[in-house]
Short mmCIF file of C-alpha atoms and ligand atoms in Angstrom, two decimals:
data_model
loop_
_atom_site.label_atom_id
_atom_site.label_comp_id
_atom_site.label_asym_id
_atom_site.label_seq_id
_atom_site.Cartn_x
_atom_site.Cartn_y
_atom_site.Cartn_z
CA UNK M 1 -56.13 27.60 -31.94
CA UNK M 2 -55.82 29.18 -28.55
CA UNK M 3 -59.64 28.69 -26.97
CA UNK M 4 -59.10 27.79 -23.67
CA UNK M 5 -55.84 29.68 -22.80
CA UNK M 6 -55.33 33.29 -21.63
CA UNK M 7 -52.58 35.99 -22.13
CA UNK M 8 -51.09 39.08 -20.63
CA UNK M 9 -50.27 41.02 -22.79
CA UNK M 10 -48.57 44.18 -20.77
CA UNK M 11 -48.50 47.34 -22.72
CA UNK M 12 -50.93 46.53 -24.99
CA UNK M 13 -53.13 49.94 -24.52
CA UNK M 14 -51.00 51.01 -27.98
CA UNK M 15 -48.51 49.94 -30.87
CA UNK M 16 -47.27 46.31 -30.96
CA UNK M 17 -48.76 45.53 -27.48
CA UNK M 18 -52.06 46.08 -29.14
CA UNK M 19 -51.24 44.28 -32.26
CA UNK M 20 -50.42 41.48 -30.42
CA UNK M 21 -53.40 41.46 -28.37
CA UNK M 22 -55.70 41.51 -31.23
CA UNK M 23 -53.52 38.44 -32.78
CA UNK M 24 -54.01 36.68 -30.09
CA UNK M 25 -57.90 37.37 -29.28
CA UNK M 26 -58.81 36.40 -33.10
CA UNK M 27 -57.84 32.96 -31.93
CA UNK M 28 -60.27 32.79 -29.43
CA UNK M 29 -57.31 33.80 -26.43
CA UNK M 30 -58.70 35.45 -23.05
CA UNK M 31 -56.86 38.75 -22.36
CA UNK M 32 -55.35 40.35 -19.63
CA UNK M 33 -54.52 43.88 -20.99
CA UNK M 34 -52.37 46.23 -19.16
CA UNK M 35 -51.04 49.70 -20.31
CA UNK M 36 -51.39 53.53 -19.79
CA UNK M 37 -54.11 55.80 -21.00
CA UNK M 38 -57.28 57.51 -21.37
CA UNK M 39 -59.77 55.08 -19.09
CA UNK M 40 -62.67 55.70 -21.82
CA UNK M 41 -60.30 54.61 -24.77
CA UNK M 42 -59.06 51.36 -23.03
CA UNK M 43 -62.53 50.87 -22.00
CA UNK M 44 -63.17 51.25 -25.91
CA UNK M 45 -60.40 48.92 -26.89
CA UNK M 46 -60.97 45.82 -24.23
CA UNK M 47 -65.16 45.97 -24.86
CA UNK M 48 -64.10 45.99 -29.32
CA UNK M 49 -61.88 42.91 -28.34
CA UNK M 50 -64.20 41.17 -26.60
CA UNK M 51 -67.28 41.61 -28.89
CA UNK M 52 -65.27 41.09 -32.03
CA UNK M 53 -63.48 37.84 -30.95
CA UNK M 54 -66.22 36.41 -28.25
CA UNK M 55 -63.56 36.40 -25.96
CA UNK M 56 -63.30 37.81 -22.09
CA UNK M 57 -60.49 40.38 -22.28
CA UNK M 58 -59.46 42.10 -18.72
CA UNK M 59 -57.70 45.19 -18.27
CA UNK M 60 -55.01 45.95 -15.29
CA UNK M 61 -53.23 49.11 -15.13
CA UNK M 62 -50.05 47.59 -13.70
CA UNK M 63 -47.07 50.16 -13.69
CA UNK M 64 -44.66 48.25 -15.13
CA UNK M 65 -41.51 50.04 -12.93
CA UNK M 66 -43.23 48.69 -9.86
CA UNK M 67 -42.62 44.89 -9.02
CA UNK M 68 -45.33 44.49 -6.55
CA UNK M 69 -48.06 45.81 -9.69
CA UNK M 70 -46.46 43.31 -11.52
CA UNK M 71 -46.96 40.70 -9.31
CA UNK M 72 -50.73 41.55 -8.65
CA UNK M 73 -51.74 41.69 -12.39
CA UNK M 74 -50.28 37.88 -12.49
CA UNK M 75 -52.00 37.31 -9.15
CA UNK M 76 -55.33 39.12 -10.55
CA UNK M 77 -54.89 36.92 -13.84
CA UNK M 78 -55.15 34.06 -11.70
CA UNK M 79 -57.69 34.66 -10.11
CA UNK M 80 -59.65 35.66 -12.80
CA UNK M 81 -59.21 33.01 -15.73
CA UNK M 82 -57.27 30.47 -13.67
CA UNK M 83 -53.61 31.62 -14.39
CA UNK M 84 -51.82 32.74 -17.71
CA UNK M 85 -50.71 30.29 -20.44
CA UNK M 86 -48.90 32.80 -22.48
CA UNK M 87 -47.29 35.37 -20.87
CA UNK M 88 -46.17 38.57 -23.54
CA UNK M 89 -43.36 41.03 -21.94
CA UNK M 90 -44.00 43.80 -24.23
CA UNK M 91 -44.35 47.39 -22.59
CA UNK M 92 -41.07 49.53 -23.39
CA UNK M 93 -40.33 53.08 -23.04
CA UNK M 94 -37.78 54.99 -25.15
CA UNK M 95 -35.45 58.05 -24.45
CA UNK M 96 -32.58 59.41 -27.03
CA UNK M 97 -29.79 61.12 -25.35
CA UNK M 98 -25.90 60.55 -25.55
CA UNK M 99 -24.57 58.91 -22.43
CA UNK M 100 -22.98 61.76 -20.94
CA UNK M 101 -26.16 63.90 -21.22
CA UNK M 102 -28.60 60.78 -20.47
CA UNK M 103 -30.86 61.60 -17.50
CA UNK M 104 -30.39 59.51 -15.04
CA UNK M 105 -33.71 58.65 -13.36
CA UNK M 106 -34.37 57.53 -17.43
CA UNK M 107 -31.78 55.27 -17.35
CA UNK M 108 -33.69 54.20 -14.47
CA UNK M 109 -37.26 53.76 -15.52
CA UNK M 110 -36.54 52.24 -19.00
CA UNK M 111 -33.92 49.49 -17.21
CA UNK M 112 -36.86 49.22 -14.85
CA UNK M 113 -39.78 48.67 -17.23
CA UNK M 114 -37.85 47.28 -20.55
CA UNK M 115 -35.88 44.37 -18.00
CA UNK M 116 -36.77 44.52 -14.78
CA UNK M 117 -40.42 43.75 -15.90
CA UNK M 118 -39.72 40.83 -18.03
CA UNK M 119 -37.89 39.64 -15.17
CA UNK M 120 -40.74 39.94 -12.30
CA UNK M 121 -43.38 38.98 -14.56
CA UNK M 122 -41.77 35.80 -15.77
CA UNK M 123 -40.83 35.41 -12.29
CA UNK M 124 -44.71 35.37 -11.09
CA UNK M 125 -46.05 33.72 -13.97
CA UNK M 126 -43.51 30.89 -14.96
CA UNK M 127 -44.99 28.26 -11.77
CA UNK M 128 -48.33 27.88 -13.03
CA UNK M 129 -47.26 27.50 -16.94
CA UNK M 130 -44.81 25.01 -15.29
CA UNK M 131 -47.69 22.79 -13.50
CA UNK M 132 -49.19 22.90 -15.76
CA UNK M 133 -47.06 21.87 -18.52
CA UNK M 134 -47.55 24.17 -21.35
CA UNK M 135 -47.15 28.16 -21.65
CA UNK M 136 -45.35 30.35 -23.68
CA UNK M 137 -42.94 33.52 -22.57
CA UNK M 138 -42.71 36.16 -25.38
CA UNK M 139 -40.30 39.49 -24.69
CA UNK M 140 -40.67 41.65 -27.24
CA UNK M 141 -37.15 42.84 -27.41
CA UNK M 142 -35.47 44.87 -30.27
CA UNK M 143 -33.23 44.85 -33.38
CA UNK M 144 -31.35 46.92 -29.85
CA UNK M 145 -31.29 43.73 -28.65
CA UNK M 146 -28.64 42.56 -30.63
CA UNK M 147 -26.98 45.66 -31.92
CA UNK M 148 -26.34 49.14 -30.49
CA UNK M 149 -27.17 52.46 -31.99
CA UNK M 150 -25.80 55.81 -30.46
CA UNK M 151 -27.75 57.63 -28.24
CA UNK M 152 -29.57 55.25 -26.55
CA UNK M 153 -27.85 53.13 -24.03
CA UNK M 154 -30.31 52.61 -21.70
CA UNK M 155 -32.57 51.03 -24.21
CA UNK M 156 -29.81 48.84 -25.59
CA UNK M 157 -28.79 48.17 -22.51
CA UNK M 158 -32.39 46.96 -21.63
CA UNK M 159 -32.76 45.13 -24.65
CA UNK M 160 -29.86 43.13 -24.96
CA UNK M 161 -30.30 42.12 -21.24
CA UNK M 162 -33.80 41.12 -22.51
CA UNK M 163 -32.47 38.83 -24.68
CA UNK M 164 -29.65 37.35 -22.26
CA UNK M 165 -33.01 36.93 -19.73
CA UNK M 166 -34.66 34.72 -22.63
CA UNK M 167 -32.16 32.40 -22.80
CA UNK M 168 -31.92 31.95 -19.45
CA UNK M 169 -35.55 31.00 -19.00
CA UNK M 170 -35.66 28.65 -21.61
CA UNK M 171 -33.15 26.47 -20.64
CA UNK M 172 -34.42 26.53 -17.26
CA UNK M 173 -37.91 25.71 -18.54
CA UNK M 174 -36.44 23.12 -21.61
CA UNK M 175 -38.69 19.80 -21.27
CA UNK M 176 -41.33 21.26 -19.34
CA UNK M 177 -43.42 22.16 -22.04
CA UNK M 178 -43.10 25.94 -21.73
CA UNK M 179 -40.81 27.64 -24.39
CA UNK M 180 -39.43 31.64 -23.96
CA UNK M 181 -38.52 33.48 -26.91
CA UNK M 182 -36.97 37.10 -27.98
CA UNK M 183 -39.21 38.97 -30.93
CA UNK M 184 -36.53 42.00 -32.12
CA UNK M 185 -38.01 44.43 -34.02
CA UNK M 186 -36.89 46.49 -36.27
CA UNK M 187 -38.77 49.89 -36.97
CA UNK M 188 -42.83 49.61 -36.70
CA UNK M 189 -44.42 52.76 -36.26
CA UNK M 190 -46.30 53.51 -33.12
CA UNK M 191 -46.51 56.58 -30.73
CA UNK M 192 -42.97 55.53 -29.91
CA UNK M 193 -41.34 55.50 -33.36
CA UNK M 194 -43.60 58.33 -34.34
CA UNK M 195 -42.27 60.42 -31.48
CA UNK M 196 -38.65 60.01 -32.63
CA UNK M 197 -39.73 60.80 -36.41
CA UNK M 198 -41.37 64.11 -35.06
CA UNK M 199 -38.35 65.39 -33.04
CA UNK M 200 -35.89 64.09 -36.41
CA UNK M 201 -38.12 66.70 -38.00
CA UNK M 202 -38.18 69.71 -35.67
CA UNK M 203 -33.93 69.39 -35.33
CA UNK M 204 -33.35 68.69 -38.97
CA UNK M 205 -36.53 71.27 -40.15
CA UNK M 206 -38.17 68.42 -42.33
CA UNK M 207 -41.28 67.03 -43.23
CA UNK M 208 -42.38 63.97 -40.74
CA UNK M 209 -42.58 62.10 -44.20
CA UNK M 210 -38.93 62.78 -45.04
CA UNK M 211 -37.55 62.14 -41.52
CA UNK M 212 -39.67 58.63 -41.65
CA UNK M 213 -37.65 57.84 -44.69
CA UNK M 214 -34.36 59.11 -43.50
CA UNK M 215 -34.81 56.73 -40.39
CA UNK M 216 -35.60 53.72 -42.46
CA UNK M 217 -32.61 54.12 -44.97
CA UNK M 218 -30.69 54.50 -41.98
CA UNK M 219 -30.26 51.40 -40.18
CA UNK M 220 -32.87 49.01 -42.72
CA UNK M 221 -31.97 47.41 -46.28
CA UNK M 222 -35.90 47.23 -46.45
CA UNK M 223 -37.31 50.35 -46.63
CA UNK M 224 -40.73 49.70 -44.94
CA UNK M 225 -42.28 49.69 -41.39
CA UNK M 226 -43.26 46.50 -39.75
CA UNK M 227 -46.75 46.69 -38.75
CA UNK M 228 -48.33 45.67 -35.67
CA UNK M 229 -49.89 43.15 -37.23
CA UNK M 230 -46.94 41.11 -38.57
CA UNK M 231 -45.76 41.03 -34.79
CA UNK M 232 -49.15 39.81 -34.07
CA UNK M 233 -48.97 36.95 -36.34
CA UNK M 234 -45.03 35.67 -35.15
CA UNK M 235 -46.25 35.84 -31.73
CA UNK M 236 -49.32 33.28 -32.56
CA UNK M 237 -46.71 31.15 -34.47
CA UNK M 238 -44.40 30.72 -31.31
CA UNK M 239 -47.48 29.77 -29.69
CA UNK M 240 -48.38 26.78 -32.23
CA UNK M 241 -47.59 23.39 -32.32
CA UNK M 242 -45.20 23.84 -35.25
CA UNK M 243 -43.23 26.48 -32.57
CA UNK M 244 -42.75 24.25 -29.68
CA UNK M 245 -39.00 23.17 -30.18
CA UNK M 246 -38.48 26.93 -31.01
CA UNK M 247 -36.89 28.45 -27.69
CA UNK M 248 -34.32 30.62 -26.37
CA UNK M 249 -34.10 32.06 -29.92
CA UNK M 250 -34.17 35.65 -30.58
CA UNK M 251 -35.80 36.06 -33.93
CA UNK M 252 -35.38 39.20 -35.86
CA UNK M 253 -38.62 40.88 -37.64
CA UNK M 254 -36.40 43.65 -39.00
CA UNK M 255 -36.63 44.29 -42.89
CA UNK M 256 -32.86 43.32 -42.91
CA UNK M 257 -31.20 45.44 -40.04
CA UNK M 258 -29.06 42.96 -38.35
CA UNK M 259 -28.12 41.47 -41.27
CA UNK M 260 -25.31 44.10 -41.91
P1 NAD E 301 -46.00 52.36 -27.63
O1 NAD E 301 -45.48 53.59 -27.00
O2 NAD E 301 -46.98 52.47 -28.76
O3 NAD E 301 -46.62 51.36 -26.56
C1 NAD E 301 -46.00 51.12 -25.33
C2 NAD E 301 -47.00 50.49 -24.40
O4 NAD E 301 -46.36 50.28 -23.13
C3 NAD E 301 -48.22 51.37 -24.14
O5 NAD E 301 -49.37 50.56 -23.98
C4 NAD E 301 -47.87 52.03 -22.80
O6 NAD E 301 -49.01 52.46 -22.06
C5 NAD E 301 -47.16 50.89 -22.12
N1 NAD E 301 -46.32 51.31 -21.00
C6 NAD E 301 -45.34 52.22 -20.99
N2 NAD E 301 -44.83 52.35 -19.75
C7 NAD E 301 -45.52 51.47 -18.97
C8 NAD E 301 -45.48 51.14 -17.59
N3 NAD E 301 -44.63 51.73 -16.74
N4 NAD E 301 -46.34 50.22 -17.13
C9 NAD E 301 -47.24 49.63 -17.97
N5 NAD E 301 -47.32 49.90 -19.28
C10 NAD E 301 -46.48 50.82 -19.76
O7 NAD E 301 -44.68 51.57 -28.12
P2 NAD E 301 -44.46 50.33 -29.10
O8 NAD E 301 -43.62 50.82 -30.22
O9 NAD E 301 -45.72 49.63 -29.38
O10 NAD E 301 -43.48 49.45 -28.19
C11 NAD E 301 -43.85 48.21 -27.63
C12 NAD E 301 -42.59 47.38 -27.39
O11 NAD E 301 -41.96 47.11 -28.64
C13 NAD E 301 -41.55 48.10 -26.54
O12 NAD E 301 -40.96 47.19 -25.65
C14 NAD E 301 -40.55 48.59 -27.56
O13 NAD E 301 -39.26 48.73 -27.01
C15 NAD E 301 -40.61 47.45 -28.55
N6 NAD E 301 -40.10 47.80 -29.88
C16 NAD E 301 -40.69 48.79 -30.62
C17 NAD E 301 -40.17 49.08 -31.88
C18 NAD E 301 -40.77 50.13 -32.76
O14 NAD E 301 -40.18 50.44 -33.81
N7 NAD E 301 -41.92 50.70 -32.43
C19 NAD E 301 -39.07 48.38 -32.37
C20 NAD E 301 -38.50 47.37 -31.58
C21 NAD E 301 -39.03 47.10 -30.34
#
């Protein structure tokens, strides 16, 4: 389905960015990975991609806070494959902390690489999907996107600007052949989730598998995870055919949380 075309994916050394790099590189999509961590492991991870999918999958370790990384890995996508067709805004960071007590340089970073991001990378990639008259803007926002939980304001904050930015780029880009869409999440588990079930534990003095279940019941009807996977596949239906009146939407993968 997508033999031909290339994605960034940015975050996708872990969790959904991962997922959705997989999605996209079982239909034949060239990669341009970004992300922290060990060198060996995302060594590990391009090479499987590439041999499993006979794809070409590069990797640039962009920091995600810093606009002129941002605009290199678009610049380095170009020059590698050509340019980027689909363009996936999906690294996030999290931190938990009432407002009055919220660090402030946190506030900072996750504005920085949950908005800001979106906003540079879209910025440096958008031309080429324009001449070229087809591409495809994913921001993997959140069920935070649309409503607020305590505690984390900078995220929300992030998110729902995410959202606001999605819109914006899709009119912008309506008749051009490029669509941008929202994905909001509700809970999938990855190192991010996982590190908010582990410090539910510690304060409350419960099992990880109880504080998992205490977060679902909390804010979803369904009382399962999304996986990676399932974001994988919504992204490669946004990028079909049957997706391409489909923009400025926000579409919840949630197990019911927004519904409420
Ligand atoms: P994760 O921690 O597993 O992965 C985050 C990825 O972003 C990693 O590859 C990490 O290296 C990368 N990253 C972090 N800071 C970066 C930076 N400065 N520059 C470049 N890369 C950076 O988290 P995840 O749960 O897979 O989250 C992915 C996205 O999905 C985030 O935007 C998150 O807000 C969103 N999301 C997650 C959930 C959930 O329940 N896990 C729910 C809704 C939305």
């Amino acid at each position: 389905m997508l033999k031909g075309r290339t994605a960034i994916v940015t975050g996708s050394t872990s969790g959904i960015g991962f997922g959705i790099a997989a999605a996209l590189a079982a239909q034949h999509c060239n990669l341009m990975l970004n992300g922290f961590g060990e060198e060996a492991e995302i060594e590990s991870l391009r090479r499987g991609l590439e041999e499993k999918n006979g794809i070409e999958a590069a990797y640039c370790p962009a920091d995600m806070a810093r606009p002129q990384e941002i605009r290199d890995l678009v610049a380095e996508t170009a020059e590698r494959f050509g340019g980027a067709d689909i363009l996936v805004n999906n690294a996030g960071i999290q931190h938990v902390a009432k407002l009055v007590d919220f660090p402030e340089e946190k506030w900072e970073a996750i504005i920085a690489i949950n908005l800001s991001a979106a906003f540079y990378a879209a910025k440096a990639a958008l031309p080429q999907m324009l001449a070229r008259g087809w591409g495809r803007i994913i921001n993997i926002a959140s069920a935070h996107g649309l409503v607020a939980s305590g505690e984390k304001a900078a995220y929300v904050a992030a998110k729902h600007g995410l959202v606001g930015l999605t819109k914006v780029i899709a009119i912008e880009s309506a008749n051009s052949g490029v669509t941008a869409n929202a994905i909001c999440p509700g809970w999938v588990k990855t190192p991010l989730v996982a590190r908010q079930i582990d410090a539910r534990a510690a304060s409350l003095e419960i099992s990880a598998a109880q504080a998992s279940r205490e977060l679902l019941r909390e804010k979803q009807p369904m009382l399962a995870f999304t996986t990676p996977e399932q974001i994988g596949a919504l992204v490669l239906f946004l990028c079909g055919e049957a997706a391409s009146t489909i923009t400025g939407a926000a579409l919840s993968i949630d197990g019911g949380w927004v519904a409420q």
